[in-house]
PDB file of C-alpha atoms in Angstrom:
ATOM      1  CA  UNK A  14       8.157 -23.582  12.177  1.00  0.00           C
ATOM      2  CA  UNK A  15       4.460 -22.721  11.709  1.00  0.00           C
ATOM      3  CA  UNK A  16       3.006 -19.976   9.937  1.00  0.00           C
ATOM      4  CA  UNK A  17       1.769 -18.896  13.160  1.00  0.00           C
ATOM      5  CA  UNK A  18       4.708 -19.693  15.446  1.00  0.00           C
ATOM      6  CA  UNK A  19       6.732 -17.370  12.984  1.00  0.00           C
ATOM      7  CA  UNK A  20       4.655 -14.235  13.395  1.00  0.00           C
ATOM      8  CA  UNK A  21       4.532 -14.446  16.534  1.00  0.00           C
ATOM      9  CA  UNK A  22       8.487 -14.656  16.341  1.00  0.00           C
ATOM     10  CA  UNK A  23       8.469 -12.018  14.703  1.00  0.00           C
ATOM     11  CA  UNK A  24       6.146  -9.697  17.395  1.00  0.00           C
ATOM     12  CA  UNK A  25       8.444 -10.984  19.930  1.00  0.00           C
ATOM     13  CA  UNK A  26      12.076  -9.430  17.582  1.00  0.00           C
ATOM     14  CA  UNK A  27      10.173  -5.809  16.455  1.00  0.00           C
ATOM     15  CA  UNK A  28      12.002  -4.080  19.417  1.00  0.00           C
ATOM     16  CA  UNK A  29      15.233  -5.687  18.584  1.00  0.00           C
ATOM     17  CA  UNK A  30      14.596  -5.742  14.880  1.00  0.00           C
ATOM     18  CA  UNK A  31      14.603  -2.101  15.115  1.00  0.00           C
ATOM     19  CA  UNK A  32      17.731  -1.594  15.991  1.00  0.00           C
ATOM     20  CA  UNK A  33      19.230  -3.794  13.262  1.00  0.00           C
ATOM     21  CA  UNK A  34      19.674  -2.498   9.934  1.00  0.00           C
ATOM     22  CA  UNK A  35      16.739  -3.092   7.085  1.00  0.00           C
ATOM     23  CA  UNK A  36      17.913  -3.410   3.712  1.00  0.00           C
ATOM     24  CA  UNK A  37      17.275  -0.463   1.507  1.00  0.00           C
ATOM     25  CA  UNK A  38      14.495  -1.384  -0.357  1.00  0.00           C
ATOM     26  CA  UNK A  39      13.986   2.540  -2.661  1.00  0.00           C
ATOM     27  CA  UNK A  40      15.692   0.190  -5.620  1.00  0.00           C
ATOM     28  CA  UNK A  41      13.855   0.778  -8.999  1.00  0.00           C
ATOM     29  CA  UNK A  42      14.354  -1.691 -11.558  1.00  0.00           C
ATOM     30  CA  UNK A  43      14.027  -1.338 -15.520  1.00  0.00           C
ATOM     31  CA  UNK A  44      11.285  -4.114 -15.443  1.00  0.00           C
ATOM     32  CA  UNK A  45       9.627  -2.085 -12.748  1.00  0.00           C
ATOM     33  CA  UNK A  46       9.528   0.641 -15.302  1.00  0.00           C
ATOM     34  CA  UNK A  47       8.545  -1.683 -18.081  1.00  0.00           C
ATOM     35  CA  UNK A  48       5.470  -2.834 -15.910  1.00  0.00           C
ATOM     36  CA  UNK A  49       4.331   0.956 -15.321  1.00  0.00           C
ATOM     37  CA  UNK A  50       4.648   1.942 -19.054  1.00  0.00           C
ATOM     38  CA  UNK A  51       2.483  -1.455 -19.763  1.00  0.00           C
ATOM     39  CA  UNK A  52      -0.094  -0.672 -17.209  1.00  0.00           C
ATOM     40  CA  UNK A  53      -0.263   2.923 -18.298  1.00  0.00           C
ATOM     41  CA  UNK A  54      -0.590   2.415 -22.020  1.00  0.00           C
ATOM     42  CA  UNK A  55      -2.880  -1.298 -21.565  1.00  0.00           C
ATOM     43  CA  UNK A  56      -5.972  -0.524 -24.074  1.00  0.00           C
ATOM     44  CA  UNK A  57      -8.490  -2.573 -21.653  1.00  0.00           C
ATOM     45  CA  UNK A  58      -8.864  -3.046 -18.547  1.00  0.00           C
ATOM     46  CA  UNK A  59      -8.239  -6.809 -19.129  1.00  0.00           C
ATOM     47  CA  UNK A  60      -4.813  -5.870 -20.525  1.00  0.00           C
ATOM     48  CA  UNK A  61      -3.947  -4.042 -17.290  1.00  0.00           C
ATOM     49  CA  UNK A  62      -5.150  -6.065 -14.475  1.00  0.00           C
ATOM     50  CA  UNK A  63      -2.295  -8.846 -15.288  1.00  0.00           C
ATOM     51  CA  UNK A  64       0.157  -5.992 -15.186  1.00  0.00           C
ATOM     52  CA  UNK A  65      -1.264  -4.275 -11.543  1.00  0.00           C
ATOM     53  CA  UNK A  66      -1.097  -7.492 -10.430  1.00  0.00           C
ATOM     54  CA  UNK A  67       2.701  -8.018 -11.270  1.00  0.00           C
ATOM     55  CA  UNK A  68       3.293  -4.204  -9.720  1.00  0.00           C
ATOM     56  CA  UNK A  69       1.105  -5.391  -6.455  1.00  0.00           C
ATOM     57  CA  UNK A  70       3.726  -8.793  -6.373  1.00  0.00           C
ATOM     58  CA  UNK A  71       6.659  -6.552  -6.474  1.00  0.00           C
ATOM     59  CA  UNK A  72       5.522  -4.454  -3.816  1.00  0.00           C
ATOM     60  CA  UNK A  73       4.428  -6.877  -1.387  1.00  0.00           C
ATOM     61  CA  UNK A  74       7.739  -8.323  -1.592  1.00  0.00           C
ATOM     62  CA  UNK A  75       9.457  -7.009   1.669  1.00  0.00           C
ATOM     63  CA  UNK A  76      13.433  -5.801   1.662  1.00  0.00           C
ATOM     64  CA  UNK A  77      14.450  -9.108   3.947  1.00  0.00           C
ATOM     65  CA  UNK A  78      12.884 -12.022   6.054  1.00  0.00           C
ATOM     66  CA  UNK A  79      11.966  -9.791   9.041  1.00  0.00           C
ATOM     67  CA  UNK A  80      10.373  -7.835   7.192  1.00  0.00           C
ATOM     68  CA  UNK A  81       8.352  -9.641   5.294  1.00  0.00           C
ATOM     69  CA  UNK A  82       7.048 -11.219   8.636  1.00  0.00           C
ATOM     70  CA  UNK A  83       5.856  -8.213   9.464  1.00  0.00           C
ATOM     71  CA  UNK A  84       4.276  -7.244   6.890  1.00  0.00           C
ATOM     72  CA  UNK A  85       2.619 -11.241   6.591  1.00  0.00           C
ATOM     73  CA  UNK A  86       1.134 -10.577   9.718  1.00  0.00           C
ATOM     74  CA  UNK A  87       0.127  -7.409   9.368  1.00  0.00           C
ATOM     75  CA  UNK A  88      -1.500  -7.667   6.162  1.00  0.00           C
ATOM     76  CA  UNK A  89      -3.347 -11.278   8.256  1.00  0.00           C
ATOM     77  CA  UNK A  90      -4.231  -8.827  10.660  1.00  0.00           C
ATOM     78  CA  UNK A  91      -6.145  -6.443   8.661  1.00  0.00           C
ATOM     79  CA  UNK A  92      -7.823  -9.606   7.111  1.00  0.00           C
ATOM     80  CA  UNK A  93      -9.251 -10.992  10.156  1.00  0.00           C
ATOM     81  CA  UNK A  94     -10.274  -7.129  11.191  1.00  0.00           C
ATOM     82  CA  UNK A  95      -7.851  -7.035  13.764  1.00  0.00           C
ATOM     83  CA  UNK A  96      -6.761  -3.565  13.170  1.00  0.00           C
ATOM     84  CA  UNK A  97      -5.500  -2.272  16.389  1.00  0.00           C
ATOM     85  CA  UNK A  98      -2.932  -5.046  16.221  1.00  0.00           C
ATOM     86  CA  UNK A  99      -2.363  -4.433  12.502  1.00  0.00           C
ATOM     87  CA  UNK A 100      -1.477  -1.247  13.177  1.00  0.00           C
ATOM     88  CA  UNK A 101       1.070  -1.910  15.844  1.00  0.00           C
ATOM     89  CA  UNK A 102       2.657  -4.615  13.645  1.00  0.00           C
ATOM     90  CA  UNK A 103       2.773  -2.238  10.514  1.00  0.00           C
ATOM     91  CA  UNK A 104       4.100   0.612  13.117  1.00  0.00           C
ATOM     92  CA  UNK A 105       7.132  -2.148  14.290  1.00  0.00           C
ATOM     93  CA  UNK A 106       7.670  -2.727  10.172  1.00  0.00           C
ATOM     94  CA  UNK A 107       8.102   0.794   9.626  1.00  0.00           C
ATOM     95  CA  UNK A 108      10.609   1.387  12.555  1.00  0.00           C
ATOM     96  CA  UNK A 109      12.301  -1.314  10.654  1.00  0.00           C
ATOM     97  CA  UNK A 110      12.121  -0.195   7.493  1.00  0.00           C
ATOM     98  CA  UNK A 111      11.222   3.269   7.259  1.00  0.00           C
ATOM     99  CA  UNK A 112      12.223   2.909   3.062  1.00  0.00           C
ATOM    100  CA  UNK A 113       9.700   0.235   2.427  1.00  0.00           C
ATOM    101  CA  UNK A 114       6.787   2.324   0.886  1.00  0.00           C
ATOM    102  CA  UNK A 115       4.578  -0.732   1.546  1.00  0.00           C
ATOM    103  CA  UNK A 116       4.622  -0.350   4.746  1.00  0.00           C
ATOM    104  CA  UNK A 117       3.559   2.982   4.899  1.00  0.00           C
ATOM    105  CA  UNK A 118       0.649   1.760   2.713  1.00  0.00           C
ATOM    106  CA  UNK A 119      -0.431  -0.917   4.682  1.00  0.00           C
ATOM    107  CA  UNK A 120      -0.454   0.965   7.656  1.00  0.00           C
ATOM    108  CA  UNK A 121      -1.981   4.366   5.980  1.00  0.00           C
ATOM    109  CA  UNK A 122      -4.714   1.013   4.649  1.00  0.00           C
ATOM    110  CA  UNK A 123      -5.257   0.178   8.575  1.00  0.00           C
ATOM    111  CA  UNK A 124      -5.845   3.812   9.782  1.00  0.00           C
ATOM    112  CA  UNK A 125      -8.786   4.239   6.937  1.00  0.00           C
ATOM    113  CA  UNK A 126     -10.268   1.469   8.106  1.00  0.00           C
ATOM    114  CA  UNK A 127     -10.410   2.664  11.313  1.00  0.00           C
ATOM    115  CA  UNK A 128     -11.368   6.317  10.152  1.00  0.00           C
ATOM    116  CA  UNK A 129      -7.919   8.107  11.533  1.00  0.00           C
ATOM    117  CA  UNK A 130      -8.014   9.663   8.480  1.00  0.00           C
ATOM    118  CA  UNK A 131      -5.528  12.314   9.022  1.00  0.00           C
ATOM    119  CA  UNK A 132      -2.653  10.126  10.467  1.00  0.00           C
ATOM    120  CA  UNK A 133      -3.725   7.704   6.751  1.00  0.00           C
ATOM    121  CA  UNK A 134      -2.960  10.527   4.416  1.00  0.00           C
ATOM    122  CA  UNK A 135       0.143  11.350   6.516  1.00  0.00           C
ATOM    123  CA  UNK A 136       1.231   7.429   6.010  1.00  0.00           C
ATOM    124  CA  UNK A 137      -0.165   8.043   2.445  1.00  0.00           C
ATOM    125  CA  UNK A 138       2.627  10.803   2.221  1.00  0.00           C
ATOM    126  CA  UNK A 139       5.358   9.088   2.828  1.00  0.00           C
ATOM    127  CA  UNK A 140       4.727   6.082   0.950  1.00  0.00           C
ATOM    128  CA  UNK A 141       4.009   8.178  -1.998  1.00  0.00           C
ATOM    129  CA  UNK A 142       7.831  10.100  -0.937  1.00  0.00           C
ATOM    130  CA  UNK A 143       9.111   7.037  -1.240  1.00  0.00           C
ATOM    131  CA  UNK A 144       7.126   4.910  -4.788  1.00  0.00           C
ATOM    132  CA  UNK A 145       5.459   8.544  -6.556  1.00  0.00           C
ATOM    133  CA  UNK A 146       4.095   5.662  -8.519  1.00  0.00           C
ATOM    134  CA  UNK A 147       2.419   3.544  -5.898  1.00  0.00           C
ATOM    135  CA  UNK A 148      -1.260   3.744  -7.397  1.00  0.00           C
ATOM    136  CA  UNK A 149      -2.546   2.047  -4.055  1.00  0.00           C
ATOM    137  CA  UNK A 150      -1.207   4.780  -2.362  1.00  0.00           C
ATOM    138  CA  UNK A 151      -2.553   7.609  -4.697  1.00  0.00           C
ATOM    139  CA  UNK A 152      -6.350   5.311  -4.781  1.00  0.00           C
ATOM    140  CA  UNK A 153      -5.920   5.570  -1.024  1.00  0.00           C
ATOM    141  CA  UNK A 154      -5.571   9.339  -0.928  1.00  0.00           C
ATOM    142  CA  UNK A 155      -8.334  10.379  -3.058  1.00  0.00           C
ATOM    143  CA  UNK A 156     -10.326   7.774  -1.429  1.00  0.00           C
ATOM    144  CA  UNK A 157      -9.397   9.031   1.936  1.00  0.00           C
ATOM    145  CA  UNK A 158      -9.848  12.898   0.748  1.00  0.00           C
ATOM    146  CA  UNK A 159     -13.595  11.713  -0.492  1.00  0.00           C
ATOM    147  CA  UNK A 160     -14.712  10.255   3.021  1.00  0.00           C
ATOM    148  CA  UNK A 161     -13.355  13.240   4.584  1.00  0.00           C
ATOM    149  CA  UNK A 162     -15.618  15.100   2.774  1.00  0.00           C
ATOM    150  CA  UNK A 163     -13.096  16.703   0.610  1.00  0.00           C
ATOM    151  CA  UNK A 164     -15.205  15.666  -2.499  1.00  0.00           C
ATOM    152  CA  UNK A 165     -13.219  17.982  -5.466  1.00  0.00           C
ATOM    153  CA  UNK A 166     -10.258  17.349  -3.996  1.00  0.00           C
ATOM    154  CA  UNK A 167     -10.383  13.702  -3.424  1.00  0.00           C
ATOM    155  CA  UNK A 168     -11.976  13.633  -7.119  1.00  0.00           C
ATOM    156  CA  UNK A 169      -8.465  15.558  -8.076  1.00  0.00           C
ATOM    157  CA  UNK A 170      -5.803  13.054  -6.619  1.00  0.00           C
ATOM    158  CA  UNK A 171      -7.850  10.442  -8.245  1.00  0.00           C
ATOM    159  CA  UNK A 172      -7.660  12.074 -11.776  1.00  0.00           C
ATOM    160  CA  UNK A 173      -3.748  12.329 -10.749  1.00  0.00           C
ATOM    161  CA  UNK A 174      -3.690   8.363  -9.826  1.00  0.00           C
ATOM    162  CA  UNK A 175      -5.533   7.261 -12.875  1.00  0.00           C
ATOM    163  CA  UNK A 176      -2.482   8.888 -14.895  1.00  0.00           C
ATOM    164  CA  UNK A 177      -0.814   6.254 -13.108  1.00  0.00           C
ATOM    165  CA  UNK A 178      -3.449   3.059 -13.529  1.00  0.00           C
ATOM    166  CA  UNK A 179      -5.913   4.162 -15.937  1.00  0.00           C
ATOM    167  CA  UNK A 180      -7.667   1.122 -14.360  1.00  0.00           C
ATOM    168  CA  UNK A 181      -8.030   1.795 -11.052  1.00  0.00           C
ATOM    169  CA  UNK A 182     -11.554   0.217  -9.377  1.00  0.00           C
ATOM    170  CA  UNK A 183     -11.955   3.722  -7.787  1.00  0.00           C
ATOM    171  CA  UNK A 184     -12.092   5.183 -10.871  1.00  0.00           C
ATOM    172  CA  UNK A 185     -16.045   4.964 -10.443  1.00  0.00           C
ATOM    173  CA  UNK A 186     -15.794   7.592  -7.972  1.00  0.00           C
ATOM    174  CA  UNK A 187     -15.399  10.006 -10.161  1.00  0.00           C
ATOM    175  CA  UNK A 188     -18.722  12.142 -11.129  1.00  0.00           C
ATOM    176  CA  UNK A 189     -20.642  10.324 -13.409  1.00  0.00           C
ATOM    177  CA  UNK A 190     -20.699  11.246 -17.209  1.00  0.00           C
ATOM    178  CA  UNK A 191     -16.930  12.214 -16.798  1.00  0.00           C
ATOM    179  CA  UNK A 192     -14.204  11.217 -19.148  1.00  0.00           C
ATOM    180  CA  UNK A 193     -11.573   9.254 -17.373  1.00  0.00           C
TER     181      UNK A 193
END
């Protein structure tokens, strides 16, 4: 089956999807540990971008097929700028698998874009319940909190993320001259 023919499969099954069980997907491993000790103790930024980039493959792997349709298409979606539809694909994901922090992040991702800022830090929330680790999620707040105009406090979570990924491109947000 096509790429295509498959995600749109997989619009057609959300409703029934939800109703079936996801797979629990809150599993930590030791190598995901490993990887966040790396990334935070990586002397360059060189160093760490190999090791976000192993985190970001972990997380984008979803708990079963189904899911990882959804999350395919919604992550195509968000590409192509169609966010309206992201959102309702991300939405049908997180029925699905209300454990997948990645979902909540793509979604909470969507709703910036579209400047529903409030319901993104909300999706921001419970992705960061679920992964208290997910630097995405904790760029996304302070990033979020800054184009709200919550300045300090966006500045704040993003002194609290860079504890997680000292290497974090949003780190230039921070005011100038400061010591990350």
């Amino acid at each position: 089956m096509r790429k295509e023919g498959a995600m749109f499969l997989a619009l057609l099954l959300a409703p029934a999807l939800a109703a079936a069980a996801c797979p629990n997907s809150g599993v930590v491993s030791e190598d995901h540990t490993q990887l966040f000790n790396a990334l935070r103790t990586s002397p360059t930024e060189m160093a760490g971008l190999p090791i976000q980039n192993q985190i970001w493959d972990l997380w984008i792997v979803a708990p079963d097929e189904q899911s990882q349709l959804m999350l395919d298409n919604g992550r195509e979606r968000i590409r192509y700028g169609d966010y309206e539809r992201a959102e309702d694909v991300l939405s049908d994901l997180i029925v699905y698998c209300p454990t997948y922090a990645e979902g909540w992040n793509q979604r909470a991702f969507v709703r910036f874009l579209r400047q529903d800022y409030g319901r993104a830090l909300d999706d921001i929330t419970e992705a960061l319940n679920l992964e208290p680790l997910h630097f995405g999620a904790l760029a996304g707040r302070a990033t979020t909190l800054i184009n709200m105009g919550r300045t300090e406090v966006g500045a704040t979570a993003l002194r609290e993320a860079l504890k997680v990924n000292p290497w974090l491109s949003e780190r230039h947000l921070l005011p100038s001259g400061e010591d990350l």
